[in-house]
Coordinates of C-alpha atoms in Angstrom, one line a residue:
M17 CA -110.9 -12.8 119.7
A18 CA -108.4 -9.9 119.7
R19 CA -108.4 -10.0 115.9
H20 CA -112.2 -10.0 115.8
S21 CA -112.3 -7.0 118.1
R22 CA -109.9 -5.0 116.0
Q23 CA -111.8 -5.8 112.8
S24 CA -115.0 -4.7 114.5
R25 CA -113.5 -1.3 115.4
E26 CA -112.1 -0.9 111.9
S27 CA -115.4 -1.6 110.3
A28 CA -117.0 1.1 112.4
G29 CA -114.6 3.6 110.9
D30 CA -112.4 3.9 114.0
G31 CA -109.6 1.5 113.2
P32 CA -106.0 2.4 113.7
D33 CA -105.5 2.9 109.9
D34 CA -108.6 4.8 108.9
G35 CA -107.3 8.2 110.0
Y36 CA -110.8 9.1 111.5
G37 CA -111.4 9.9 115.1
P38 CA -114.0 11.6 117.3
G39 CA -112.0 14.8 117.5
A40 CA -108.6 16.2 117.7
G41 CA -108.2 15.9 121.4
A42 CA -109.9 12.6 121.9
G43 CA -107.9 9.4 121.9
R44 CA -109.1 5.9 121.3
T45 CA -111.6 4.9 124.0
A46 CA -112.6 1.6 125.3
A47 CA -115.5 -0.2 123.6
P48 CA -118.2 0.5 126.2
S49 CA -117.7 4.3 125.9
R50 CA -118.7 4.1 122.2
T51 CA -122.1 2.7 122.8
A52 CA -124.0 5.7 124.1
P53 CA -122.8 9.3 123.9
G54 CA -120.0 8.4 121.6
Q55 CA -122.3 7.0 119.0
E56 CA -124.3 10.2 119.0
R57 CA -121.2 12.2 118.2
G58 CA -119.7 9.8 115.8
P59 CA -122.0 10.3 112.8
S60 CA -121.7 14.1 113.2
H61 CA -117.9 13.9 113.0
R62 CA -118.1 11.6 110.1
W63 CA -119.9 14.2 108.1
W64 CA -117.4 16.8 109.1
V65 CA -114.7 14.5 107.9
L66 CA -116.6 14.2 104.6
G67 CA -116.5 18.0 104.4
V68 CA -112.7 18.1 104.8
I69 CA -112.2 15.3 102.3
G70 CA -114.6 16.9 99.8
L71 CA -112.8 20.2 100.0
A72 CA -109.4 18.6 99.4
Q73 CA -110.8 16.6 96.5
L74 CA -112.5 19.7 95.0
M75 CA -109.1 21.5 95.1
V76 CA -107.4 18.6 93.3
V77 CA -110.1 18.2 90.6
L78 CA -110.8 21.8 89.9
D79 CA -107.1 22.4 89.4
A80 CA -107.3 20.2 86.3
T81 CA -109.6 22.8 84.7
I82 CA -109.3 26.1 86.6
V83 CA -106.3 27.0 84.6
N84 CA -108.1 26.2 81.3
I85 CA -110.1 29.4 81.5
A86 CA -107.0 31.4 82.4
L87 CA -105.0 29.9 79.6
P88 CA -105.7 32.7 77.1
S89 CA -104.6 35.3 79.6
A90 CA -101.6 33.4 80.8
Q91 CA -100.6 32.7 77.2
Q92 CA -100.7 36.4 76.3
D93 CA -98.8 37.3 79.5
L94 CA -96.0 34.7 79.3
G95 CA -95.9 34.5 75.5
F96 CA -96.1 30.7 74.8
S97 CA -97.4 29.2 71.6
D98 CA -100.7 27.3 70.9
G99 CA -98.7 24.1 70.6
N100 CA -97.3 24.5 74.1
R101 CA -100.4 25.6 75.8
Q102 CA -101.6 22.0 76.5
W103 CA -98.5 21.4 78.7
V104 CA -100.0 23.7 81.4
V105 CA -102.8 21.2 81.6
T106 CA -100.9 18.0 80.7
A107 CA -98.0 18.6 83.1
Y108 CA -100.4 18.5 86.0
A109 CA -102.3 15.4 84.8
L110 CA -99.0 13.6 83.8
A111 CA -97.4 13.9 87.2
F112 CA -100.7 13.2 89.0
G113 CA -101.6 10.2 87.0
S114 CA -98.2 8.5 86.8
L115 CA -97.6 8.8 90.6
L116 CA -101.0 8.1 92.0
L117 CA -100.5 4.4 92.6
L118 CA -97.3 5.2 94.5
G119 CA -99.1 7.8 96.5
G120 CA -101.9 5.4 97.4
R121 CA -99.4 2.8 98.6
I122 CA -97.5 5.4 100.6
A123 CA -100.8 6.2 102.3
D124 CA -101.3 2.5 103.2
L125 CA -97.7 2.4 104.4
V126 CA -97.2 5.6 106.4
G127 CA -100.8 6.5 107.4
R128 CA -103.5 8.3 105.6
R129 CA -103.7 11.3 108.0
V130 CA -100.0 12.1 107.6
V131 CA -100.0 11.7 103.9
F132 CA -103.2 13.7 103.5
L133 CA -101.7 16.7 105.5
I134 CA -98.3 16.5 103.6
G135 CA -100.1 16.5 100.3
L136 CA -102.1 19.6 101.3
V137 CA -99.0 21.6 102.3
G138 CA -97.0 20.5 99.2
F139 CA -99.9 21.4 96.9
A140 CA -100.2 24.8 98.5
V141 CA -96.4 25.5 98.0
A142 CA -96.5 24.4 94.4
S143 CA -99.5 26.6 93.8
A144 CA -97.7 29.6 95.2
I145 CA -94.7 28.9 92.9
G146 CA -97.0 28.7 89.9
G147 CA -98.9 31.9 90.8
A148 CA -95.6 33.8 90.9
A149 CA -94.1 32.1 87.8
P150 CA -92.1 34.6 85.7
S151 CA -91.9 32.2 82.7
F152 CA -93.7 29.4 80.9
E153 CA -91.1 26.9 82.1
I154 CA -91.6 27.8 85.8
L155 CA -95.4 27.6 85.3
V156 CA -95.2 24.1 83.8
L157 CA -92.7 23.0 86.6
A158 CA -95.1 24.2 89.3
R159 CA -98.0 22.4 87.6
A160 CA -96.0 19.2 87.7
L161 CA -95.3 19.7 91.4
Q162 CA -99.0 20.2 92.0
G163 CA -99.6 16.9 90.3
M164 CA -97.0 15.2 92.4
F165 CA -98.4 16.3 95.7
G166 CA -101.9 15.8 94.4
A167 CA -100.9 12.1 93.9
L168 CA -100.3 11.9 97.6
L169 CA -103.4 13.8 98.6
A170 CA -106.2 12.3 96.4
P171 CA -105.8 8.6 97.2
A172 CA -105.4 9.4 100.9
A173 CA -108.6 11.4 100.8
L174 CA -110.6 8.7 99.1
S175 CA -109.3 5.9 101.3
L176 CA -110.2 8.0 104.4
L177 CA -113.7 8.2 103.0
T178 CA -113.8 4.5 102.2
T179 CA -112.8 3.5 105.8
T180 CA -114.9 6.1 107.5
F181 CA -118.2 5.3 105.9
T182 CA -118.9 1.6 106.1
V183 CA -122.7 1.5 106.8
P184 CA -124.3 1.0 103.4
K185 CA -126.9 3.9 103.5
E186 CA -124.3 6.4 104.8
R187 CA -121.7 5.1 102.3
A188 CA -124.1 5.6 99.4
K189 CA -124.9 9.2 100.5
A190 CA -121.3 10.0 101.2
F191 CA -120.1 8.7 97.8
G192 CA -123.0 10.4 96.1
I193 CA -121.7 13.7 97.4
Y194 CA -118.1 12.8 96.8
G195 CA -118.8 11.7 93.2
A196 CA -120.7 14.9 92.5
I197 CA -117.6 16.9 93.8
A198 CA -115.3 14.8 91.6
G199 CA -117.4 15.2 88.6
A200 CA -118.5 18.8 89.0
G201 CA -115.1 20.0 90.3
G202 CA -113.9 20.6 86.7
A203 CA -116.9 22.8 85.9
V204 CA -116.6 24.6 89.3
G205 CA -113.0 25.3 88.3
L206 CA -114.1 26.9 85.1
L207 CA -116.5 29.3 87.0
L208 CA -113.9 30.1 89.7
G209 CA -111.2 30.6 87.1
G210 CA -113.5 32.9 85.2
V211 CA -114.2 35.1 88.2
L212 CA -110.6 35.2 89.3
T213 CA -109.2 35.9 85.8
E214 CA -111.7 38.7 85.0
Y215 CA -111.7 40.5 88.3
L216 CA -108.2 39.8 89.6
N217 CA -105.5 38.1 87.5
W218 CA -105.0 34.6 86.0
R219 CA -102.3 34.0 88.7
W220 CA -105.1 33.9 91.3
C221 CA -106.3 30.7 89.7
L222 CA -103.3 29.2 91.4
Y223 CA -103.1 31.4 94.5
V224 CA -106.7 30.4 95.5
N225 CA -105.4 26.9 96.3
L226 CA -103.7 28.4 99.4
I227 CA -107.1 29.2 100.9
F228 CA -108.5 25.7 100.1
A229 CA -105.4 24.0 101.4
F230 CA -105.4 26.1 104.7
V231 CA -109.0 25.3 105.5
A232 CA -108.6 21.6 104.7
F233 CA -105.4 21.4 106.7
V234 CA -107.0 22.9 109.8
G235 CA -110.0 20.6 109.5
G236 CA -107.8 17.5 108.8
W237 CA -105.5 18.3 111.7
R238 CA -108.5 18.6 114.2
L239 CA -110.7 15.8 112.9
L240 CA -108.4 13.1 111.7
T241 CA -106.4 11.0 114.2
A242 CA -102.8 9.8 113.7
G243 CA -101.9 6.2 113.6
A244 CA -99.8 3.9 111.4
P245 CA -101.6 1.0 109.7
V246 CA -101.9 -2.2 111.6
D247 CA -101.1 -4.3 108.6
R248 CA -98.3 -2.2 107.1
P249 CA -97.6 -3.3 103.5
K250 CA -94.1 -3.2 102.0
L251 CA -93.3 -1.0 99.0
D252 CA -93.0 -2.7 95.6
I253 CA -90.0 -0.7 94.2
P254 CA -89.8 -2.5 90.8
G255 CA -93.6 -2.2 90.3
T256 CA -93.5 1.5 91.2
L257 CA -90.8 2.2 88.7
L258 CA -92.5 0.2 85.9
V259 CA -95.9 1.7 86.3
S260 CA -94.7 5.3 86.8
A261 CA -92.5 5.1 83.8
G262 CA -95.1 3.4 81.7
L263 CA -97.8 5.9 82.4
F264 CA -95.4 8.8 81.8
C265 CA -94.4 7.4 78.4
I266 CA -98.0 6.9 77.3
V267 CA -99.1 10.4 78.1
F268 CA -95.9 11.9 76.8
G269 CA -96.3 10.1 73.5
F270 CA -99.8 11.3 73.0
S271 CA -98.7 14.9 73.9
N272 CA -95.8 14.8 71.4
A273 CA -98.2 13.8 68.6
E274 CA -99.2 17.5 68.2
T275 CA -95.7 18.7 67.4
H276 CA -94.4 15.5 65.8
P277 CA -96.1 13.2 63.2
W278 CA -97.4 9.8 64.3
S279 CA -94.6 8.2 62.3
S280 CA -91.9 10.0 64.5
V281 CA -90.1 7.9 67.0
Q282 CA -90.7 10.6 69.6
T283 CA -94.4 9.8 69.2
W284 CA -94.8 6.0 68.5
G285 CA -91.5 5.3 70.4
F286 CA -92.8 6.6 73.7
L287 CA -96.2 5.0 73.1
L288 CA -94.6 1.6 72.4
A289 CA -92.3 1.9 75.4
G290 CA -95.2 2.9 77.7
A291 CA -97.2 -0.1 76.5
L292 CA -94.3 -2.5 77.1
L293 CA -93.6 -1.1 80.5
L294 CA -97.3 -1.5 81.6
V295 CA -97.3 -5.1 80.3
A296 CA -94.1 -5.7 82.3
F297 CA -95.8 -4.1 85.4
A298 CA -98.9 -6.4 85.0
W299 CA -96.6 -9.4 84.8
W300 CA -94.6 -8.4 87.8
Q301 CA -97.7 -7.9 89.9
T302 CA -98.6 -11.6 89.6
R303 CA -95.1 -12.6 90.9
A304 CA -94.2 -9.8 93.4
A305 CA -94.3 -10.8 97.1
H306 CA -95.8 -7.4 98.0
P307 CA -97.4 -6.1 94.8
L308 CA -98.0 -2.4 94.3
L309 CA -101.4 -3.2 92.8
P310 CA -102.6 -6.6 94.1
M311 CA -104.7 -8.5 91.5
R312 CA -107.4 -9.0 94.1
V313 CA -108.1 -5.2 93.8
V314 CA -108.6 -5.2 90.0
L315 CA -110.0 -8.6 89.1
D316 CA -113.5 -8.1 90.5
R317 CA -115.8 -7.5 87.6
D318 CA -117.7 -4.6 89.1
R319 CA -114.5 -3.0 90.3
G320 CA -112.7 -3.4 87.0
A321 CA -115.7 -2.0 85.1
S322 CA -115.7 1.0 87.4
F323 CA -112.0 1.7 86.8
L324 CA -112.5 1.6 83.0
A325 CA -115.6 3.8 83.4
M326 CA -113.6 6.4 85.2
F327 CA -110.8 6.2 82.6
I328 CA -113.1 6.7 79.6
S329 CA -115.3 9.4 81.1
G330 CA -112.2 11.3 82.3
G331 CA -110.8 11.3 78.8
G332 CA -114.0 12.6 77.3
M333 CA -114.8 15.1 80.0
F334 CA -111.5 17.0 80.5
G335 CA -111.0 17.4 76.7
V336 CA -114.5 18.8 76.3
F337 CA -114.0 21.4 79.1
L338 CA -110.9 22.7 77.3
F339 CA -112.5 23.0 73.8
L340 CA -115.9 24.3 74.9
T341 CA -114.1 26.9 77.0
Y342 CA -112.2 28.1 73.9
Y343 CA -115.4 28.0 71.8
L344 CA -117.3 30.2 74.2
Q345 CA -114.4 32.7 74.6
K346 CA -113.0 32.8 71.1
S347 CA -116.0 32.0 68.9
L348 CA -118.8 33.6 70.9
S349 CA -116.7 36.2 72.6
Y350 CA -117.8 35.3 76.1
S351 CA -116.0 36.8 79.1
P352 CA -114.2 34.5 81.5
V353 CA -116.9 34.9 84.1
S354 CA -119.7 34.3 81.5
T355 CA -117.9 31.2 80.4
G356 CA -117.7 29.8 83.9
L357 CA -121.4 30.7 84.5
A358 CA -122.3 28.8 81.4
F359 CA -121.3 25.5 83.0
I360 CA -123.2 26.0 86.3
P361 CA -126.5 24.3 85.1
M362 CA -124.4 21.2 84.2
V363 CA -122.9 21.2 87.7
V364 CA -126.3 21.4 89.4
V365 CA -127.7 18.6 87.3
M366 CA -124.6 16.5 87.9
I367 CA -124.8 16.9 91.7
V368 CA -128.5 16.1 91.9
T369 CA -128.1 13.1 89.6
S370 CA -125.1 11.8 91.5
V371 CA -126.9 11.8 94.9
T372 CA -130.1 10.4 93.4
T373 CA -128.3 7.6 91.5
T374 CA -126.3 6.3 94.5
N375 CA -129.1 6.5 97.0
V376 CA -132.1 5.4 94.9
L377 CA -131.3 3.9 91.6
V378 CA -128.2 1.8 92.1
P379 CA -129.5 0.0 95.3
R380 CA -132.6 -1.0 93.4
F381 CA -131.3 -1.7 89.8
G382 CA -127.6 -2.1 90.2
A383 CA -124.8 -0.4 88.2
K384 CA -125.4 -2.3 84.9
P385 CA -128.3 -0.2 83.6
I386 CA -127.2 3.0 85.3
V387 CA -123.5 3.5 84.1
P388 CA -124.1 2.4 80.5
L389 CA -127.1 4.8 80.3
G390 CA -124.9 7.6 81.6
M391 CA -122.3 6.8 79.0
G392 CA -125.0 6.9 76.3
L393 CA -126.3 10.3 77.5
A394 CA -122.8 11.7 77.5
A395 CA -122.1 10.4 74.0
A396 CA -125.4 12.0 72.8
A397 CA -124.3 15.3 74.4
M398 CA -121.0 15.2 72.5
V399 CA -122.8 14.6 69.2
W400 CA -125.1 17.5 70.0
L401 CA -122.2 19.8 70.6
T402 CA -121.0 19.2 67.0
T403 CA -123.9 21.3 65.8
L404 CA -122.6 24.5 67.4
N405 CA -121.5 27.3 65.0
L406 CA -120.7 31.0 65.0
S407 CA -124.4 32.0 65.3
S408 CA -125.3 29.6 68.1
S409 CA -127.0 31.0 71.2
Y410 CA -126.5 29.7 74.7
F411 CA -130.0 28.8 75.8
A412 CA -131.1 27.3 72.5
H413 CA -127.9 25.5 71.5
V414 CA -125.3 25.3 74.3
L415 CA -127.4 24.7 77.4
P416 CA -129.4 21.6 76.2
P417 CA -126.3 19.4 75.5
L418 CA -124.7 20.6 78.8
I419 CA -127.7 19.4 80.7
C420 CA -127.6 16.1 78.9
L421 CA -123.9 15.8 79.7
G422 CA -124.5 16.6 83.4
L423 CA -127.1 13.8 83.6
G424 CA -124.7 11.3 82.0
L425 CA -121.7 12.2 84.1
G426 CA -123.7 12.2 87.3
M427 CA -124.8 8.6 86.7
V428 CA -121.2 7.5 85.9
F429 CA -119.0 9.1 88.5
A430 CA -120.7 8.5 91.8
T431 CA -121.6 4.9 90.9
A432 CA -118.2 4.0 89.6
M433 CA -116.4 5.5 92.6
N434 CA -118.6 3.7 95.0
L435 CA -118.2 0.3 93.4
A436 CA -114.5 0.7 92.7
T437 CA -113.8 0.9 96.5
A438 CA -116.6 -1.3 97.9
G439 CA -115.4 -4.4 99.6
V440 CA -111.7 -3.5 99.6
A441 CA -109.8 -4.6 102.6
A442 CA -108.4 -1.8 104.8
R443 CA -104.9 -2.8 103.9
D444 CA -105.7 -2.1 100.2
A445 CA -107.9 1.0 100.6
G446 CA -105.2 3.4 99.6
V447 CA -104.1 1.6 96.4
A448 CA -107.8 1.0 95.4
S449 CA -108.5 4.7 95.9
A450 CA -105.4 5.5 93.9
M451 CA -106.7 3.4 91.0
V452 CA -109.9 5.4 90.9
N453 CA -108.0 8.6 90.6
T454 CA -105.4 7.1 88.3
S455 CA -108.1 6.0 85.9
Q456 CA -109.7 9.4 85.8
Q457 CA -106.6 11.5 85.6
V458 CA -104.6 9.3 83.1
G459 CA -107.8 9.1 81.0
G460 CA -108.1 12.9 81.3
S461 CA -104.4 13.6 80.3
I462 CA -104.5 11.1 77.4
G463 CA -107.9 12.5 76.3
T464 CA -106.7 16.1 76.5
A465 CA -103.5 15.4 74.6
L466 CA -105.1 13.2 71.9
L467 CA -108.1 15.5 71.4
N468 CA -105.8 18.5 71.2
T469 CA -103.7 16.8 68.6
L470 CA -106.7 15.8 66.5
A471 CA -108.3 19.2 66.8
T472 CA -105.1 21.0 65.8
S473 CA -104.7 18.7 62.8
A474 CA -108.4 19.3 61.8
A475 CA -107.9 23.1 61.9
T476 CA -104.7 22.9 59.8
S477 CA -106.3 20.6 57.2
Y478 CA -109.3 23.0 56.8
L479 CA -107.0 25.9 56.0
V480 CA -105.0 24.0 53.3
G481 CA -105.7 25.8 50.0
R482 CA -107.7 28.6 51.7
K483 CA -106.6 32.2 52.4
P484 CA -106.2 32.6 56.2
T485 CA -108.9 35.3 56.4
P486 CA -110.6 35.9 59.8
A487 CA -113.7 34.1 58.6
A488 CA -111.7 31.1 57.4
V489 CA -109.7 30.9 60.7
A490 CA -112.9 31.1 62.7
Q491 CA -114.4 28.3 60.7
A492 CA -111.2 26.3 61.1
Q493 CA -111.5 26.6 64.8
L494 CA -115.1 25.3 64.6
E495 CA -113.9 22.3 62.6
S496 CA -111.3 21.6 65.3
Y497 CA -113.9 21.7 68.1
S498 CA -116.3 19.5 66.2
T499 CA -113.5 16.9 65.7
A500 CA -112.9 16.8 69.4
Y501 CA -116.6 16.4 70.2
W502 CA -117.0 13.5 67.7
W503 CA -114.0 11.7 69.2
S504 CA -115.3 12.3 72.7
A505 CA -118.6 10.8 71.6
G506 CA -116.7 7.8 70.4
F507 CA -115.0 7.4 73.8
F508 CA -118.3 7.5 75.7
A509 CA -119.9 5.0 73.2
L510 CA -117.0 2.6 73.8
G511 CA -117.6 3.1 77.6
M512 CA -121.2 2.2 77.2
L513 CA -120.3 -1.0 75.4
I514 CA -117.7 -2.0 78.0
T515 CA -119.8 -1.3 81.0
V516 CA -122.8 -3.2 79.6
I517 CA -120.6 -6.3 79.2
L518 CA -118.6 -6.1 82.5
Y519 CA -121.0 -5.0 85.2
R520 CA -123.0 -7.7 87.0
R521 CA -126.8 -7.7 86.8
G522 CA -128.8 -6.7 89.8
A523 CA -128.2 -4.6 92.9
P524 CA -124.6 -4.6 94.3
R525 CA -123.8 -7.6 96.5
P526 CA -122.7 -6.8 100.1
H527 CA -119.0 -6.9 100.5
R528 CA -116.9 -7.4 103.6
T529 CA -114.4 -4.6 104.2
D530 CA -112.5 -6.6 106.7
E531 CA -111.7 -9.7 104.7
P532 CA -109.1 -11.9 106.2
E533 CA -105.5 -12.1 105.2
P534 CA -104.5 -14.7 102.6
A535 CA -103.4 -17.9 104.4
R536 CA -99.7 -18.0 105.3
A537 CA -97.6 -20.8 106.4

C-alpha cells in the first residue's frame, strides 16, 4: 500500500525525485490537500517549470551555434586558422556529448534540482571565462568547460520535464514546446549571435549566457523542490570510463581528419579505438550490476528509433547552420544581423510544426509516418541548397529550402524527444534524457567535424591546377558548401530509411512511468 501511494504521487509529478513542487516555500503536503485548491495551482506551476526548463535548454542548444556567427570576428581578433576554427564548435560538442550519460546518471543519483542548479552556475562561469579569453587556447578551454557543465544541465532539465508532465495531453503539449526549443535553439543562436556581434562584440555571444543562467537559476530555485531520489542508483564507474573515452575518440578522430589524412593513425587510430571502446561499453552494460545505460532504456523499438533520429538529424542540422552562415556572410556579404534574421522563418515554421505534430498528428497517426516524412523533407531541403550560387537571392533561392527544412526538423525533434522518454521509469529518467541529448550532440559534433573535413577537401581539390584568383576562391567555397549539403542530404535520407523500419505502426501505446523494479531475491 505504501509503495502504491508513493508511485501515485510520483506519477502526478510530485514524487520525491522529480524535482518539481508547488512552490519554493511549500513542502510536501498530505494527499487530501492536493485534491482541491492544490490541484488548481499545480498545473499553473507545471507550466512555470516548463518555462524555466525551456530557458535552460535554449541556452544549452543555442550555445552550439551562437558562436558560429561570431567565428569570423573571433578568428580575426584572436588570429587562429581556418583549420582550427572548428574546435571552437567541436570542443563544446565533444565535452557535452562524451559526458552526457554520466551527467544523466548523476542527476538520478544526487537529485535533479541540485544538478540542474549546479549546471547553471558552472555554465555561467565557463561562459564568463570564454568571453574574456585572451587567446584561442583559452577560448577552446572555456567552450569545453561549457560542454562539461551542459552535460549536467541538459539531462537534468529533460528528466524534470519527463517526471513533471505525465498526463498524455499535457505531456504532448509540453514536449511540442520543448522540441521546438531544442530544434529552433540553433537558429535562435544565429540571430542572437548576429545582433550581439554586429552591435556589441563577439565576446557578448558568451557573456549573454550569464543573463540566461541567472534567470533560470532564480526560477529553478523558487519552483523546484529539493529531494534525493527514492531509488538511488549506483554509479557504474567502468561503464562511465568506457563510454566517455569511446565518444571522445570518435569525435576527435573525425575532427583530426581535416588536418591529417584518413590513412594517418591520428585519424583512423582514434576512430578504431572509439569503436572498440563503445563495443566494450555495450558488452559491459549487459553484465554490470548497476549499468550506466540499462538495456531496458534502449531496446524498445520506438525509443531506439528516436535516439537514432536525434543522432542523424543533429549531424545534418548543426553542420548546415555552420556552412549556410559562412555562405551568407562570405559569399553574399550579409551582415551578422542579416544572417541571423535569415533563419527566423525557419524557426517559426519549426515551432508551429513541432506543436502541431505532437498534439494532432502523432496521437492520430503515430510516429512511423511523421518522422520519416520529416527526414525526407529535410533531405529535400539539403538538395535544394546545393543550387545556391554567387547570384542567388534570399527570397527566391535561400528562403524556400529553409522553410522546407523547418517543416522537416519540426516533425522530427518534438516527436523523437517525446517517444524517447515516454514510459521510462523514474529511476531511469535522467539517463534516458541524457541519451536524447547525447544522440543529438554527438551527432552534431561528428556531423560538424566530418562535413567540415569534406568541405575543406572539396575546396582544395577545386583549386588544384587553377590560379587562386578571387573568383576561383569564391567558387571553391561554393563547391565546399555544396559538398556539405549533399552529405547532409545523405544523412537525412538514411534517417528516413531507418525510422521507417524501426518505428511501430499506429498511435503510440500508453506506457507506465512507474513500472515496478525487476524482481530480486
